[in-house]
Amino acid sequence: MDFDISLMRDDRCTLVRVKGDIDVVSRARFEDALFEVVESGEPMVIDMREVTFCDSTGLNAIVAANRRAGEHGTHLALVALPPRVQRVFRITGIDRFIPIHETLREAIVAFPSTTP
């Protein structure tokens, strides 16, 4: 399946919508988009509802973006993982340190408040 990624920004976060396979072929484009958002300092939600496959290179890109987000004092969350993809996150244990939510609303509400 073709890979596509789009960024939608609002005042609460940047939504990264991903479609298709996240693998060795799409990793550079995927990782570049994630790092671009992290560098902006905005919280990020990665919408995975249309992801059909995610291999270890995709997992590594998400883990690296999460690490960088922490270094920049911002947050990353995943939403709407299809069962096949969610299984990979559960088996690898990544779901224990990267938040996974059913909906965008749940993810945004779970982000720490930025107001003093």
PDB file of C-alpha atoms in Angstrom:
ATOM      1  CA  MET A   1       0.000   0.000   0.000  1.00  0.00           C
ATOM      2  CA  ASP A   2       1.128   3.544  -0.674  1.00  0.00           C
ATOM      3  CA  PHE A   3       2.400   5.576   2.245  1.00  0.00           C
ATOM      4  CA  ASP A   4       1.087   9.050   3.028  1.00  0.00           C
ATOM      5  CA  ILE A   5       1.554  11.411   5.940  1.00  0.00           C
ATOM      6  CA  SER A   6      -0.031  14.775   6.700  1.00  0.00           C
ATOM      7  CA  LEU A   7       0.314  17.308   9.502  1.00  0.00           C
ATOM      8  CA  MET A   8      -2.577  19.304  10.913  1.00  0.00           C
ATOM      9  CA  ARG A   9      -1.777  21.930  13.513  1.00  0.00           C
ATOM     10  CA  ASP A  10      -4.060  23.650  15.991  1.00  0.00           C
ATOM     11  CA  ASP A  11      -3.587  25.416  19.309  1.00  0.00           C
ATOM     12  CA  ARG A  12      -3.511  22.153  21.335  1.00  0.00           C
ATOM     13  CA  CYS A  13      -1.217  19.887  19.329  1.00  0.00           C
ATOM     14  CA  THR A  14      -0.069  18.742  15.921  1.00  0.00           C
ATOM     15  CA  LEU A  15      -1.970  15.790  14.526  1.00  0.00           C
ATOM     16  CA  VAL A  16       0.131  13.517  12.344  1.00  0.00           C
ATOM     17  CA  ARG A  17      -2.099  11.365  10.125  1.00  0.00           C
ATOM     18  CA  VAL A  18      -0.399   8.298   8.718  1.00  0.00           C
ATOM     19  CA  LYS A  19      -1.723   6.022   5.986  1.00  0.00           C
ATOM     20  CA  GLY A  20      -0.275   2.774   4.634  1.00  0.00           C
ATOM     21  CA  ASP A  21       2.817   0.801   5.577  1.00  0.00           C
ATOM     22  CA  ILE A  22       5.433   2.214   7.944  1.00  0.00           C
ATOM     23  CA  ASP A  23       8.504   0.259   6.946  1.00  0.00           C
ATOM     24  CA  VAL A  24      12.054   0.575   5.659  1.00  0.00           C
ATOM     25  CA  VAL A  25      10.773   2.273   2.485  1.00  0.00           C
ATOM     26  CA  SER A  26       8.732   4.966   4.265  1.00  0.00           C
ATOM     27  CA  ARG A  27      10.779   5.341   7.438  1.00  0.00           C
ATOM     28  CA  ALA A  28      12.837   8.388   6.411  1.00  0.00           C
ATOM     29  CA  ARG A  29       9.760  10.372   5.383  1.00  0.00           C
ATOM     30  CA  PHE A  30       7.878   9.276   8.512  1.00  0.00           C
ATOM     31  CA  GLU A  31      10.765  10.064  10.852  1.00  0.00           C
ATOM     32  CA  ASP A  32      11.444  13.449   9.205  1.00  0.00           C
ATOM     33  CA  ALA A  33       7.811  14.476   9.745  1.00  0.00           C
ATOM     34  CA  LEU A  34       7.851  13.368  13.393  1.00  0.00           C
ATOM     35  CA  PHE A  35      11.139  15.141  14.109  1.00  0.00           C
ATOM     36  CA  GLU A  36       9.852  18.320  12.434  1.00  0.00           C
ATOM     37  CA  VAL A  37       6.947  18.409  14.891  1.00  0.00           C
ATOM     38  CA  VAL A  38       9.170  17.579  17.869  1.00  0.00           C
ATOM     39  CA  GLU A  39      11.560  20.406  16.949  1.00  0.00           C
ATOM     40  CA  SER A  40       8.609  22.841  16.981  1.00  0.00           C
ATOM     41  CA  GLY A  41       8.042  21.985  20.649  1.00  0.00           C
ATOM     42  CA  GLU A  42       4.365  21.198  20.118  1.00  0.00           C
ATOM     43  CA  PRO A  43       2.669  18.143  21.614  1.00  0.00           C
ATOM     44  CA  MET A  44       2.053  15.537  18.920  1.00  0.00           C
ATOM     45  CA  VAL A  45      -0.669  12.970  18.336  1.00  0.00           C
ATOM     46  CA  ILE A  46       0.020  10.314  15.713  1.00  0.00           C
ATOM     47  CA  ASP A  47      -3.229   9.044  14.189  1.00  0.00           C
ATOM     48  CA  MET A  48      -2.538   5.461  13.109  1.00  0.00           C
ATOM     49  CA  ARG A  49      -6.079   4.377  12.099  1.00  0.00           C
ATOM     50  CA  GLU A  50      -5.068   3.913   8.449  1.00  0.00           C
ATOM     51  CA  VAL A  51      -1.725   2.214   9.109  1.00  0.00           C
ATOM     52  CA  THR A  52      -1.740  -1.230   7.541  1.00  0.00           C
ATOM     53  CA  PHE A  53       1.698  -2.402   8.721  1.00  0.00           C
ATOM     54  CA  CYS A  54       4.465  -1.198  11.026  1.00  0.00           C
ATOM     55  CA  ASP A  55       7.823  -2.952  11.139  1.00  0.00           C
ATOM     56  CA  SER A  56      10.780  -2.442  13.469  1.00  0.00           C
ATOM     57  CA  THR A  57      12.000   0.603  11.518  1.00  0.00           C
ATOM     58  CA  GLY A  58       8.639   2.292  12.103  1.00  0.00           C
ATOM     59  CA  LEU A  59       8.713   1.368  15.778  1.00  0.00           C
ATOM     60  CA  ASN A  60      12.242   2.761  16.062  1.00  0.00           C
ATOM     61  CA  ALA A  61      11.160   6.036  14.431  1.00  0.00           C
ATOM     62  CA  ILE A  62       8.329   6.430  16.958  1.00  0.00           C
ATOM     63  CA  VAL A  63      10.613   5.570  19.892  1.00  0.00           C
ATOM     64  CA  ALA A  64      13.244   8.059  18.655  1.00  0.00           C
ATOM     65  CA  ALA A  65      10.611  10.791  18.245  1.00  0.00           C
ATOM     66  CA  ASN A  66       9.293  10.073  21.745  1.00  0.00           C
ATOM     67  CA  ARG A  67      12.811  10.334  23.164  1.00  0.00           C
ATOM     68  CA  ARG A  68      13.388  13.648  21.395  1.00  0.00           C
ATOM     69  CA  ALA A  69       9.996  14.930  22.531  1.00  0.00           C
ATOM     70  CA  GLY A  70      11.018  14.255  26.131  1.00  0.00           C
ATOM     71  CA  GLU A  71      14.304  16.087  25.573  1.00  0.00           C
ATOM     72  CA  HIS A  72      12.336  19.070  24.233  1.00  0.00           C
ATOM     73  CA  GLY A  73       9.877  18.983  27.134  1.00  0.00           C
ATOM     74  CA  THR A  74       6.923  18.042  24.977  1.00  0.00           C
ATOM     75  CA  HIS A  75       4.737  14.969  24.576  1.00  0.00           C
ATOM     76  CA  LEU A  76       3.768  12.369  22.027  1.00  0.00           C
ATOM     77  CA  ALA A  77       0.769  10.028  21.945  1.00  0.00           C
ATOM     78  CA  LEU A  78      -0.641   7.493  19.510  1.00  0.00           C
ATOM     79  CA  VAL A  79      -4.315   7.069  18.632  1.00  0.00           C
ATOM     80  CA  ALA A  80      -6.533   4.557  16.882  1.00  0.00           C
ATOM     81  CA  LEU A  81      -4.072   1.731  16.317  1.00  0.00           C
ATOM     82  CA  PRO A  82      -5.543  -1.088  14.237  1.00  0.00           C
ATOM     83  CA  PRO A  83      -5.450  -4.427  16.129  1.00  0.00           C
ATOM     84  CA  ARG A  84      -2.547  -5.832  14.071  1.00  0.00           C
ATOM     85  CA  VAL A  85      -0.445  -2.738  14.697  1.00  0.00           C
ATOM     86  CA  GLN A  86      -1.436  -2.472  18.370  1.00  0.00           C
ATOM     87  CA  ARG A  87      -0.334  -6.065  18.863  1.00  0.00           C
ATOM     88  CA  VAL A  88       3.198  -5.182  17.721  1.00  0.00           C
ATOM     89  CA  PHE A  89       3.342  -2.311  20.225  1.00  0.00           C
ATOM     90  CA  ARG A  90       2.104  -4.603  23.007  1.00  0.00           C
ATOM     91  CA  ILE A  91       4.523  -7.464  22.172  1.00  0.00           C
ATOM     92  CA  THR A  92       7.509  -5.114  22.084  1.00  0.00           C
ATOM     93  CA  GLY A  93       6.457  -3.330  25.283  1.00  0.00           C
ATOM     94  CA  ILE A  94       6.408   0.075  23.627  1.00  0.00           C
ATOM     95  CA  ASP A  95       2.834   0.556  24.843  1.00  0.00           C
ATOM     96  CA  ARG A  96       4.216   0.784  28.392  1.00  0.00           C
ATOM     97  CA  PHE A  97       6.040   4.067  27.773  1.00  0.00           C
ATOM     98  CA  ILE A  98       4.274   5.683  24.804  1.00  0.00           C
ATOM     99  CA  PRO A  99       0.625   6.494  25.525  1.00  0.00           C
ATOM    100  CA  ILE A 100      -1.902   4.848  23.204  1.00  0.00           C
ATOM    101  CA  HIS A 101      -5.470   6.168  23.126  1.00  0.00           C
ATOM    102  CA  GLU A 102      -8.635   5.231  21.266  1.00  0.00           C
ATOM    103  CA  THR A 103      -9.499   8.812  20.248  1.00  0.00           C
ATOM    104  CA  LEU A 104      -7.855  12.148  19.582  1.00  0.00           C
ATOM    105  CA  ARG A 105      -9.904  13.707  22.382  1.00  0.00           C
ATOM    106  CA  GLU A 106      -8.594  11.155  24.914  1.00  0.00           C
ATOM    107  CA  ALA A 107      -5.017  11.869  23.836  1.00  0.00           C
ATOM    108  CA  ILE A 108      -5.360  15.645  24.096  1.00  0.00           C
ATOM    109  CA  VAL A 109      -7.064  15.487  27.509  1.00  0.00           C
ATOM    110  CA  ALA A 110      -4.252  13.248  28.780  1.00  0.00           C
ATOM    111  CA  PHE A 111      -1.511  15.740  27.857  1.00  0.00           C
ATOM    112  CA  PRO A 112      -0.196  17.657  30.865  1.00  0.00           C
ATOM    113  CA  SER A 113      -1.500  21.198  31.153  1.00  0.00           C
ATOM    114  CA  THR A 114       0.790  23.908  29.799  1.00  0.00           C
ATOM    115  CA  THR A 115      -0.841  26.663  31.845  1.00  0.00           C
ATOM    116  CA  PRO A 116       0.780  27.704  35.142  1.00  0.00           C
TER     117      PRO A 116
END
